[in-house]
PDB file of C-alpha atoms in Angstrom:
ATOM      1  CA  UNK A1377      -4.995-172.712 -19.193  1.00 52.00           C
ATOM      2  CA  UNK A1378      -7.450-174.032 -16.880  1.00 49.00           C
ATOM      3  CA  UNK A1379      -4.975-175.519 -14.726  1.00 52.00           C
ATOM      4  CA  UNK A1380      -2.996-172.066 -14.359  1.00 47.00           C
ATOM      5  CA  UNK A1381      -6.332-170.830 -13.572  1.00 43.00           C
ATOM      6  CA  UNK A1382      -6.807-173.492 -10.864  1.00 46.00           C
ATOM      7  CA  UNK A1383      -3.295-172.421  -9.633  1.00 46.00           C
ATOM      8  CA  UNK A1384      -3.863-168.980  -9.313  1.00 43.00           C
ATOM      9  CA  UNK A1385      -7.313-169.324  -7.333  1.00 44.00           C
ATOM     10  CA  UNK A1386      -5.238-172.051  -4.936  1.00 45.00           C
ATOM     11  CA  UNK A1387      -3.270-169.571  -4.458  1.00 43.00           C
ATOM     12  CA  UNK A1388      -5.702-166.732  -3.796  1.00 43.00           C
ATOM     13  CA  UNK A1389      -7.383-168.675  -1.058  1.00 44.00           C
ATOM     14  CA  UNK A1390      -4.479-170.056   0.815  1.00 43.00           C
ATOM     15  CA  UNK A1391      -2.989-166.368   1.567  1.00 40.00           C
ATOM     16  CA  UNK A1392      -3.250-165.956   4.771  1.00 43.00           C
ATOM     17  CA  UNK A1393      -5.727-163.615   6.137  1.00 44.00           C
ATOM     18  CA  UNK A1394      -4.879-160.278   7.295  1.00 48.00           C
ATOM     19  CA  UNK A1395      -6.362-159.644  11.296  1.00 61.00           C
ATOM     20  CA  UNK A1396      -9.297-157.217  11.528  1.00 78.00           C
ATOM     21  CA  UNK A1397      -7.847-153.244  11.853  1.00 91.00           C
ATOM     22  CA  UNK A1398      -9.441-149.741  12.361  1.00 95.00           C
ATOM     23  CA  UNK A1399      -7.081-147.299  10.418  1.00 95.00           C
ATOM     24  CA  UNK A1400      -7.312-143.371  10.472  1.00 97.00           C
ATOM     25  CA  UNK A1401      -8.157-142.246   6.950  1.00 96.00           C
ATOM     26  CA  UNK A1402      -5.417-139.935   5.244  1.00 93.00           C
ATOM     27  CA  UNK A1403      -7.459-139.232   2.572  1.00 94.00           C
ATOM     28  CA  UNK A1404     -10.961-137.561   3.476  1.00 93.00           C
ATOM     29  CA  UNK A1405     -12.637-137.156   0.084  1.00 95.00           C
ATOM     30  CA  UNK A1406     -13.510-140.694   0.228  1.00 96.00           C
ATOM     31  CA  UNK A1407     -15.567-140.510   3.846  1.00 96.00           C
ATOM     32  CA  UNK A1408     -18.876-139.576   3.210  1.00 95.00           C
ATOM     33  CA  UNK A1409     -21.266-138.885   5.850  1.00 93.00           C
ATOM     34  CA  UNK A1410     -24.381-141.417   5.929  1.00 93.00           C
ATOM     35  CA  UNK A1411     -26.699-139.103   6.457  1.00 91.00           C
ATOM     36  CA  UNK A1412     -26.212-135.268   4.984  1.00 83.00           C
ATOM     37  CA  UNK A1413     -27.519-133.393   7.742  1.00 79.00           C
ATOM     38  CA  UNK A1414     -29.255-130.192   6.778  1.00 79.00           C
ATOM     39  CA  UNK A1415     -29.619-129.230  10.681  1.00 75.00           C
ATOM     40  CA  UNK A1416     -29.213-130.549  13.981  1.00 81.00           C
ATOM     41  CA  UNK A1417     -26.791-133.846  14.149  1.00 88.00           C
ATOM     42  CA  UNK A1418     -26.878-137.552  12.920  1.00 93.00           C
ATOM     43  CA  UNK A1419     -25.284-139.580  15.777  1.00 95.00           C
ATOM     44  CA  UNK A1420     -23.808-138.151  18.879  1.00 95.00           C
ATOM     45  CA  UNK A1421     -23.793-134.414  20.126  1.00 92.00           C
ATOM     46  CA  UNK A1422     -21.685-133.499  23.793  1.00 89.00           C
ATOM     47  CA  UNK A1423     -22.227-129.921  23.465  1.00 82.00           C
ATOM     48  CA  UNK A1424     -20.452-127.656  26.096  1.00 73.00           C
ATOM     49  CA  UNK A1425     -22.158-124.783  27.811  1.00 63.00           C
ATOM     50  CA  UNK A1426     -23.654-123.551  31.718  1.00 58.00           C
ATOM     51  CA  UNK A1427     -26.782-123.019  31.177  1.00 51.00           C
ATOM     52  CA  UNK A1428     -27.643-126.753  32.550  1.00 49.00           C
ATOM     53  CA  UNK A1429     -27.645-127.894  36.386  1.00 52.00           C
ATOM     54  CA  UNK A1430     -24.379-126.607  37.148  1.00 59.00           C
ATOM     55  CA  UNK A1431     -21.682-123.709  36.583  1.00 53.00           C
ATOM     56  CA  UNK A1432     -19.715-126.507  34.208  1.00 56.00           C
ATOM     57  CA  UNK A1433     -22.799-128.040  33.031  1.00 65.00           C
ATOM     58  CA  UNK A1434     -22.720-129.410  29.046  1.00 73.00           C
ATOM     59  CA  UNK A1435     -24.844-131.972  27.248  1.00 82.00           C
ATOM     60  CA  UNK A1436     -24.913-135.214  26.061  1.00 88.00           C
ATOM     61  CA  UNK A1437     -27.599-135.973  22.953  1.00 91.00           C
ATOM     62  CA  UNK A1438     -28.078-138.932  20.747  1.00 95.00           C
ATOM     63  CA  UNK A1439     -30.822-138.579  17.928  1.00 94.00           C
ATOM     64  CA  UNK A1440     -31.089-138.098  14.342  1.00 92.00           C
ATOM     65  CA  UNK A1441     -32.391-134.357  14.106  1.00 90.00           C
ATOM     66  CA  UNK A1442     -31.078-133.909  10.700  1.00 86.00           C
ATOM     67  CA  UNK A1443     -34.587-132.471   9.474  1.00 76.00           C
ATOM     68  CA  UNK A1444     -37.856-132.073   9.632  1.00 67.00           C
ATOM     69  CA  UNK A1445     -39.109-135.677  11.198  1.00 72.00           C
ATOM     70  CA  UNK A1446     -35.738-136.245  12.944  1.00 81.00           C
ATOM     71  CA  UNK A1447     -35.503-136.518  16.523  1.00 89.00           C
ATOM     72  CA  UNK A1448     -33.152-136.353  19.937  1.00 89.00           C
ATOM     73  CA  UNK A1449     -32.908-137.299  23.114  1.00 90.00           C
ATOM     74  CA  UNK A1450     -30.303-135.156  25.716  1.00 87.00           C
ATOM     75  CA  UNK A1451     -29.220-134.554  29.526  1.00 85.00           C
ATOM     76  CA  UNK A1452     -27.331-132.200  30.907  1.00 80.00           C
ATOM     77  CA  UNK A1453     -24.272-133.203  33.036  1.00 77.00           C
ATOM     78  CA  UNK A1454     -21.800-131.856  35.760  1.00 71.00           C
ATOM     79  CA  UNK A1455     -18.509-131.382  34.034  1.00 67.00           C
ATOM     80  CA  UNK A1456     -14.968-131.281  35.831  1.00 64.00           C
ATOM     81  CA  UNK A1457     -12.708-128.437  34.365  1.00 68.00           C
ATOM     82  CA  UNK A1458      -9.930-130.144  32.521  1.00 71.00           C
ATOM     83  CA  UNK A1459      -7.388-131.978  32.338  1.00 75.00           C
ATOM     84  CA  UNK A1460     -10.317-134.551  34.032  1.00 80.00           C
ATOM     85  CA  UNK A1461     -12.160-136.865  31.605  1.00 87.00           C
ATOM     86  CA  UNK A1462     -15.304-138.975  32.340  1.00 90.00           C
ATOM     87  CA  UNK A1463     -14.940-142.867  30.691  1.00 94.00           C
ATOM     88  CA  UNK A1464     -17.530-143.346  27.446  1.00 96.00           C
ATOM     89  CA  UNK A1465     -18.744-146.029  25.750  1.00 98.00           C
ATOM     90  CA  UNK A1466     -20.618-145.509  22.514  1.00 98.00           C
ATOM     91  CA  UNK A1467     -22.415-148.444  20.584  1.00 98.00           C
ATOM     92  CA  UNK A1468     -23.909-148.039  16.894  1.00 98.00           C
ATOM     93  CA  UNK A1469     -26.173-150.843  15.258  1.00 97.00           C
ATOM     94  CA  UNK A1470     -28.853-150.931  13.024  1.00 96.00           C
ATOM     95  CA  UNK A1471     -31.564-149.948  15.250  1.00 96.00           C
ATOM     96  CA  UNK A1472     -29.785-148.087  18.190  1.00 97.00           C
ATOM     97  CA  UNK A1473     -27.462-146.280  19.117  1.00 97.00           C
ATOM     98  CA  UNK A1474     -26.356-145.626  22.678  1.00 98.00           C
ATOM     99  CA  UNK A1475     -24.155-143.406  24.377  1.00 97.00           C
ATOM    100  CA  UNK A1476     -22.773-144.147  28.389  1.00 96.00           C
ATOM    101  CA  UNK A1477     -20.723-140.828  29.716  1.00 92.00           C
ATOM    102  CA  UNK A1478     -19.506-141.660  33.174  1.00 89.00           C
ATOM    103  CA  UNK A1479     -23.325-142.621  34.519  1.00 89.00           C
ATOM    104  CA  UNK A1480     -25.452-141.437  32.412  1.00 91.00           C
ATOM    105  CA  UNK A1481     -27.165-142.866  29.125  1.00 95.00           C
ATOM    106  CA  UNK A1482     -28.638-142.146  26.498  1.00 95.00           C
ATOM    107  CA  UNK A1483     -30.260-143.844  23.805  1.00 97.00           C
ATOM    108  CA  UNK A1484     -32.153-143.818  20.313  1.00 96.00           C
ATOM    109  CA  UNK A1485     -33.973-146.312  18.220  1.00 96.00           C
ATOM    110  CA  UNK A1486     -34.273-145.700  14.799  1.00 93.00           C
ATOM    111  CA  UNK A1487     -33.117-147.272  11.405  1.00 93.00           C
ATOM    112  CA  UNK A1488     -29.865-145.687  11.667  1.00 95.00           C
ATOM    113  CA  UNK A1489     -27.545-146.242   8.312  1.00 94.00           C
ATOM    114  CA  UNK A1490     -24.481-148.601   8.145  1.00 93.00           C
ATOM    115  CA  UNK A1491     -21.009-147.675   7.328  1.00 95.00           C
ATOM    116  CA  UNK A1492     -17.843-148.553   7.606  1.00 97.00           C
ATOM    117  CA  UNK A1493     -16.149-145.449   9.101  1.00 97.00           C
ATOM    118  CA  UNK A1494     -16.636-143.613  12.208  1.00 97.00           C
ATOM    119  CA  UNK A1495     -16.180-140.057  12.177  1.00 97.00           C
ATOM    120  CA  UNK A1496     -15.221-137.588  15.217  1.00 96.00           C
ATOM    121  CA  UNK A1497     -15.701-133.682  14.507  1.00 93.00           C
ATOM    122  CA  UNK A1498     -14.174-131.450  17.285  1.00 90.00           C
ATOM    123  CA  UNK A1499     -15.818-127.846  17.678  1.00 85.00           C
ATOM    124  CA  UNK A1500     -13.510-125.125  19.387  1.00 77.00           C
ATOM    125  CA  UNK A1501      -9.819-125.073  19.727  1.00 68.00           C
ATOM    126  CA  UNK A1502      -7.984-128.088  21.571  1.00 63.00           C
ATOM    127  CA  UNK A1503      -7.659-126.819  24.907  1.00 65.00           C
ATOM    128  CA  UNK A1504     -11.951-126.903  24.652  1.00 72.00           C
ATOM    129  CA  UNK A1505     -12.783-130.014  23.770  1.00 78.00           C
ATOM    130  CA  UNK A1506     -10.814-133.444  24.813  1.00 85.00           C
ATOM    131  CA  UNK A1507     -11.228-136.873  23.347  1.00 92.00           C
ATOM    132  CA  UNK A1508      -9.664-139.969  23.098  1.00 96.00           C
ATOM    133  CA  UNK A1509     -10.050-143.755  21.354  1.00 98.00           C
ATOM    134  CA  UNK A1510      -9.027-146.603  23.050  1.00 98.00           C
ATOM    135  CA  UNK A1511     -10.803-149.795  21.228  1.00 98.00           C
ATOM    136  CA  UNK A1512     -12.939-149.326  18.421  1.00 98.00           C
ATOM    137  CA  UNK A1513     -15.039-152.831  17.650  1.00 97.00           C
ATOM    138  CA  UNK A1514     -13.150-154.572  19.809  1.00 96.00           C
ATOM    139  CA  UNK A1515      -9.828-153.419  18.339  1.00 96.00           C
ATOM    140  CA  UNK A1516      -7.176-151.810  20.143  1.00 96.00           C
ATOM    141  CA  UNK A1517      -6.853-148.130  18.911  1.00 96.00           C
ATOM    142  CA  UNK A1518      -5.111-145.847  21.464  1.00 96.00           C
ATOM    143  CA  UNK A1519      -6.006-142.461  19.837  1.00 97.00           C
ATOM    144  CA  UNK A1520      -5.980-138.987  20.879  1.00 95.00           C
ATOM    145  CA  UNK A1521      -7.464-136.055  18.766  1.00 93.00           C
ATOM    146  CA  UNK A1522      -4.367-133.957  18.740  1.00 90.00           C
ATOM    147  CA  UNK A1523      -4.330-130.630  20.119  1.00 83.00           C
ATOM    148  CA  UNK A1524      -5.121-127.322  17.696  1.00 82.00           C
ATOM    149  CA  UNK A1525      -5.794-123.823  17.335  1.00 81.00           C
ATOM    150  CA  UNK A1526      -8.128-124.456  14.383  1.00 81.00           C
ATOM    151  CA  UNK A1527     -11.967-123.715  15.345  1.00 83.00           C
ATOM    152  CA  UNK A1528     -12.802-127.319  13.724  1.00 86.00           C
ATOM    153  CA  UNK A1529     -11.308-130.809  13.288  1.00 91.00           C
ATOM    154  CA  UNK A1530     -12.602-133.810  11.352  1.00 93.00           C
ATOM    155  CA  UNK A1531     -11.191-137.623  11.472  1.00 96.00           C
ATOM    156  CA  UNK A1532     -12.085-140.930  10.130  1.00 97.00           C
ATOM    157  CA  UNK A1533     -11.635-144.215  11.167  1.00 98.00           C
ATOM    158  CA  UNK A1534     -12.504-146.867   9.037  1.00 97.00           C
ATOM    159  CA  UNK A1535     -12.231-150.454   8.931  1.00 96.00           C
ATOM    160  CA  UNK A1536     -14.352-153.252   7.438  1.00 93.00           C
ATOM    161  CA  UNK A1537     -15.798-155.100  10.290  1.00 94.00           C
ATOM    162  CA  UNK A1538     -17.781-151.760  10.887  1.00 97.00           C
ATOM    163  CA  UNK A1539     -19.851-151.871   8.554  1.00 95.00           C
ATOM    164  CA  UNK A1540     -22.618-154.788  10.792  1.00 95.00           C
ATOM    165  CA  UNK A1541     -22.005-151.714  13.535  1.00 97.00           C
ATOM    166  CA  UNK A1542     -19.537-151.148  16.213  1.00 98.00           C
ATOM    167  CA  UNK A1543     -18.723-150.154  19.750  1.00 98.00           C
ATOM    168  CA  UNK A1544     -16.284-147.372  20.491  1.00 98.00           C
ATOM    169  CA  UNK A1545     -14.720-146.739  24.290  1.00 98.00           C
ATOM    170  CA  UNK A1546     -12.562-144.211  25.163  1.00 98.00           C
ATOM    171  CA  UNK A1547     -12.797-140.749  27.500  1.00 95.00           C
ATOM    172  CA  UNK A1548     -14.046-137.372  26.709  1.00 91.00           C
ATOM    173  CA  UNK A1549     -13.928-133.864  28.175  1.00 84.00           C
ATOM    174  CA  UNK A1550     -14.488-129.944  27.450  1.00 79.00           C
ATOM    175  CA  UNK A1551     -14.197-127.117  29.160  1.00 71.00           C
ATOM    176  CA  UNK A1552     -17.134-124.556  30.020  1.00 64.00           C
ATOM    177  CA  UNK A1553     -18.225-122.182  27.518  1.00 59.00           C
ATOM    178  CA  UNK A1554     -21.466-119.700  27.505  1.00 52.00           C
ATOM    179  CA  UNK A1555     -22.656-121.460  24.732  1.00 53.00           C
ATOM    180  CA  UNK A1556     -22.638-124.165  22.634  1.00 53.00           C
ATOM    181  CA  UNK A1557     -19.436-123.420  20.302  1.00 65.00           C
ATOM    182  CA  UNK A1558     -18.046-126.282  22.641  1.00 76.00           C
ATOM    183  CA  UNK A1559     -18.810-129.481  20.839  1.00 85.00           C
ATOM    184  CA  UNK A1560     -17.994-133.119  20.133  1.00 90.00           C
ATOM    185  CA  UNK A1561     -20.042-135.060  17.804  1.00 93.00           C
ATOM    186  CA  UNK A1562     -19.141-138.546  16.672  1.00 96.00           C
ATOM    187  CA  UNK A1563     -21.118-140.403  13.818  1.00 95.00           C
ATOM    188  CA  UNK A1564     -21.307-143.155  11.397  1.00 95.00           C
ATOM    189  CA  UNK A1565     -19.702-142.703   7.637  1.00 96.00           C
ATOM    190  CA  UNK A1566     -18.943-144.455   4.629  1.00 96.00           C
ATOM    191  CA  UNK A1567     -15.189-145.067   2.869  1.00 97.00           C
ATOM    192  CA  UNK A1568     -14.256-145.588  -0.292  1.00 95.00           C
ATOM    193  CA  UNK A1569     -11.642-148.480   0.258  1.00 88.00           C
ATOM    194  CA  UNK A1570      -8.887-148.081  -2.524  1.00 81.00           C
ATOM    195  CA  UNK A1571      -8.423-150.982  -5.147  1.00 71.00           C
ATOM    196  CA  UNK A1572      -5.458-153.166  -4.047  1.00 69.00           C
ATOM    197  CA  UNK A1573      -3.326-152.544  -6.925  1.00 51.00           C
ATOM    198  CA  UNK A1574      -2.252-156.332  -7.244  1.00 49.00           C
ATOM    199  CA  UNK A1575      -5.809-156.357  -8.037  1.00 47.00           C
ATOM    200  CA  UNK A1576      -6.015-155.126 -11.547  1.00 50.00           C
ATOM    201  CA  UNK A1577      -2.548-157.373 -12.410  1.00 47.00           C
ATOM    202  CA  UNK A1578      -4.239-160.474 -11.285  1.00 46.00           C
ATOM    203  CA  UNK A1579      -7.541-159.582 -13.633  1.00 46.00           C
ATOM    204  CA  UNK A1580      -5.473-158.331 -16.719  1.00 49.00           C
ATOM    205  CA  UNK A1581      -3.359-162.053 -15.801  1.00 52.00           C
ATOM    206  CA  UNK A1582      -6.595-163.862 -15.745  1.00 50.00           C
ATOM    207  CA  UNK A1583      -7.674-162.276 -18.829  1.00 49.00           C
ATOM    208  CA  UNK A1584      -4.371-162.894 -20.723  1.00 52.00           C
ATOM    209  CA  UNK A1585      -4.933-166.457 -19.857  1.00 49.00           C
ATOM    210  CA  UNK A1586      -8.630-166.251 -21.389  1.00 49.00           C
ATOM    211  CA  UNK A1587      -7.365-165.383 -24.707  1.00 53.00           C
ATOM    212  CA  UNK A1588      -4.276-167.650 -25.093  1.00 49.00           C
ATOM    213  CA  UNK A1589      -6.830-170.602 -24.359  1.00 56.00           C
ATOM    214  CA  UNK A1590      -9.376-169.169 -27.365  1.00 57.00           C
ATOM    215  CA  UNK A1591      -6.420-168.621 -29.408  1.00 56.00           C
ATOM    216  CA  UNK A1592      -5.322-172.253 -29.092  1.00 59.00           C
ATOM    217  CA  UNK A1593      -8.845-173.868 -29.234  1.00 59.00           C
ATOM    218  CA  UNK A1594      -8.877-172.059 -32.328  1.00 60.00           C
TER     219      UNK A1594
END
């Protein structure tokens, strides 16, 4: 018995190891947010509107106004009218988070909550709001949100190596709006990783062997 047992934990380690990957969720009751926000955002906020320096003016915000004692930080930018997008790069870690939109930045220190998703919510109808993936912790995504109608679209990207934080790069843009129904907010989350289902065999294996080797000492 204990030599299968030895065999089967060779085994186990000298699979090779699969490479690091970032995969969009297809299943979305697993994500959970970090942070359940009961106002104002947990992350990062590029809010369209004119009311800033410019007749294409939006935002860019980073903070965690979720409630009462939360807190943000914002700018308002020039925007080109679309199809143009400005370069980002966005970095999350434990105690700040930091947002680069062509040359501007903006930053937060807090304890900000480790997970290992990403999520990207998209406010207004595609032809509003613009954004793209192209590495994701150092991992080659090449993602576009696709185009819709709908007023609202949410996506996940999860991946294991997130979860000590992350740095996402990619390119943004929105069109000008009177308000702030334009929006783009991208923040950590959590995933519930399925159970391999080799995973169960192996224990219920292991287990088997267990009792054969009582049965005989017996």
């Amino acid at each position: 018995m204990f030599r299968a047992l030895a065999l089967l934990a060779a085994l186990a380690l000298a699979a090779p190891a699969q490479a690091a990957t970032v995969q969009l969720v297809s299943d979305p009751s697993r994500v959970t947010p970090l942070v359940t926000p009961p106002s104002g955002t947990y992350g990062v906020a590029l809010r369209g509107g004119n009311s800033g320096n410019g007749p294409n003016s939006w935002e860019l915000g980073v903070g965690t106004q979720t409630g009462t004692g939360g807190s943000f930080v914002s700018a308002d930018l020039i925007w080109p009218t679309l199809p143009t997008m400005s370069a980002f790069t966005m970095t999350w870690n434990a105690g700040l988070v930091t947002m680069t939109v062509g040359s501007t930045t903006r930053t937060w220190a807090a304890a900000w909550q480790q997970g290992n998703a990403v999520t990207i919510m998209l406010v207004g109808d595609g032809n509003a709001a613009r954004f793209t993936i192209g590495t994701l912790d150092g991992i080659s995504v090449n993602w576009t949100a696709p185009a819709s109608t709908v007023s609202a679209q949410r996506f996940t990207f999860w991946g294991t190596t997130l979860a000590d934080g992350w740095t996402m790069t990619g390119t943004v843009g929105m069109t000008r709006n009177g308000g702030n129904s334009r929006m783009v907010t991208v923040s950590g989350a959590s995933y519930a990783v399925p159970v391999p289902a080799s995973l169960p065999l192996l224990a219920l294996g292991l287990a088997g062997l267990v009792l054969l080797g009582r049965r005989r000492r017996g």
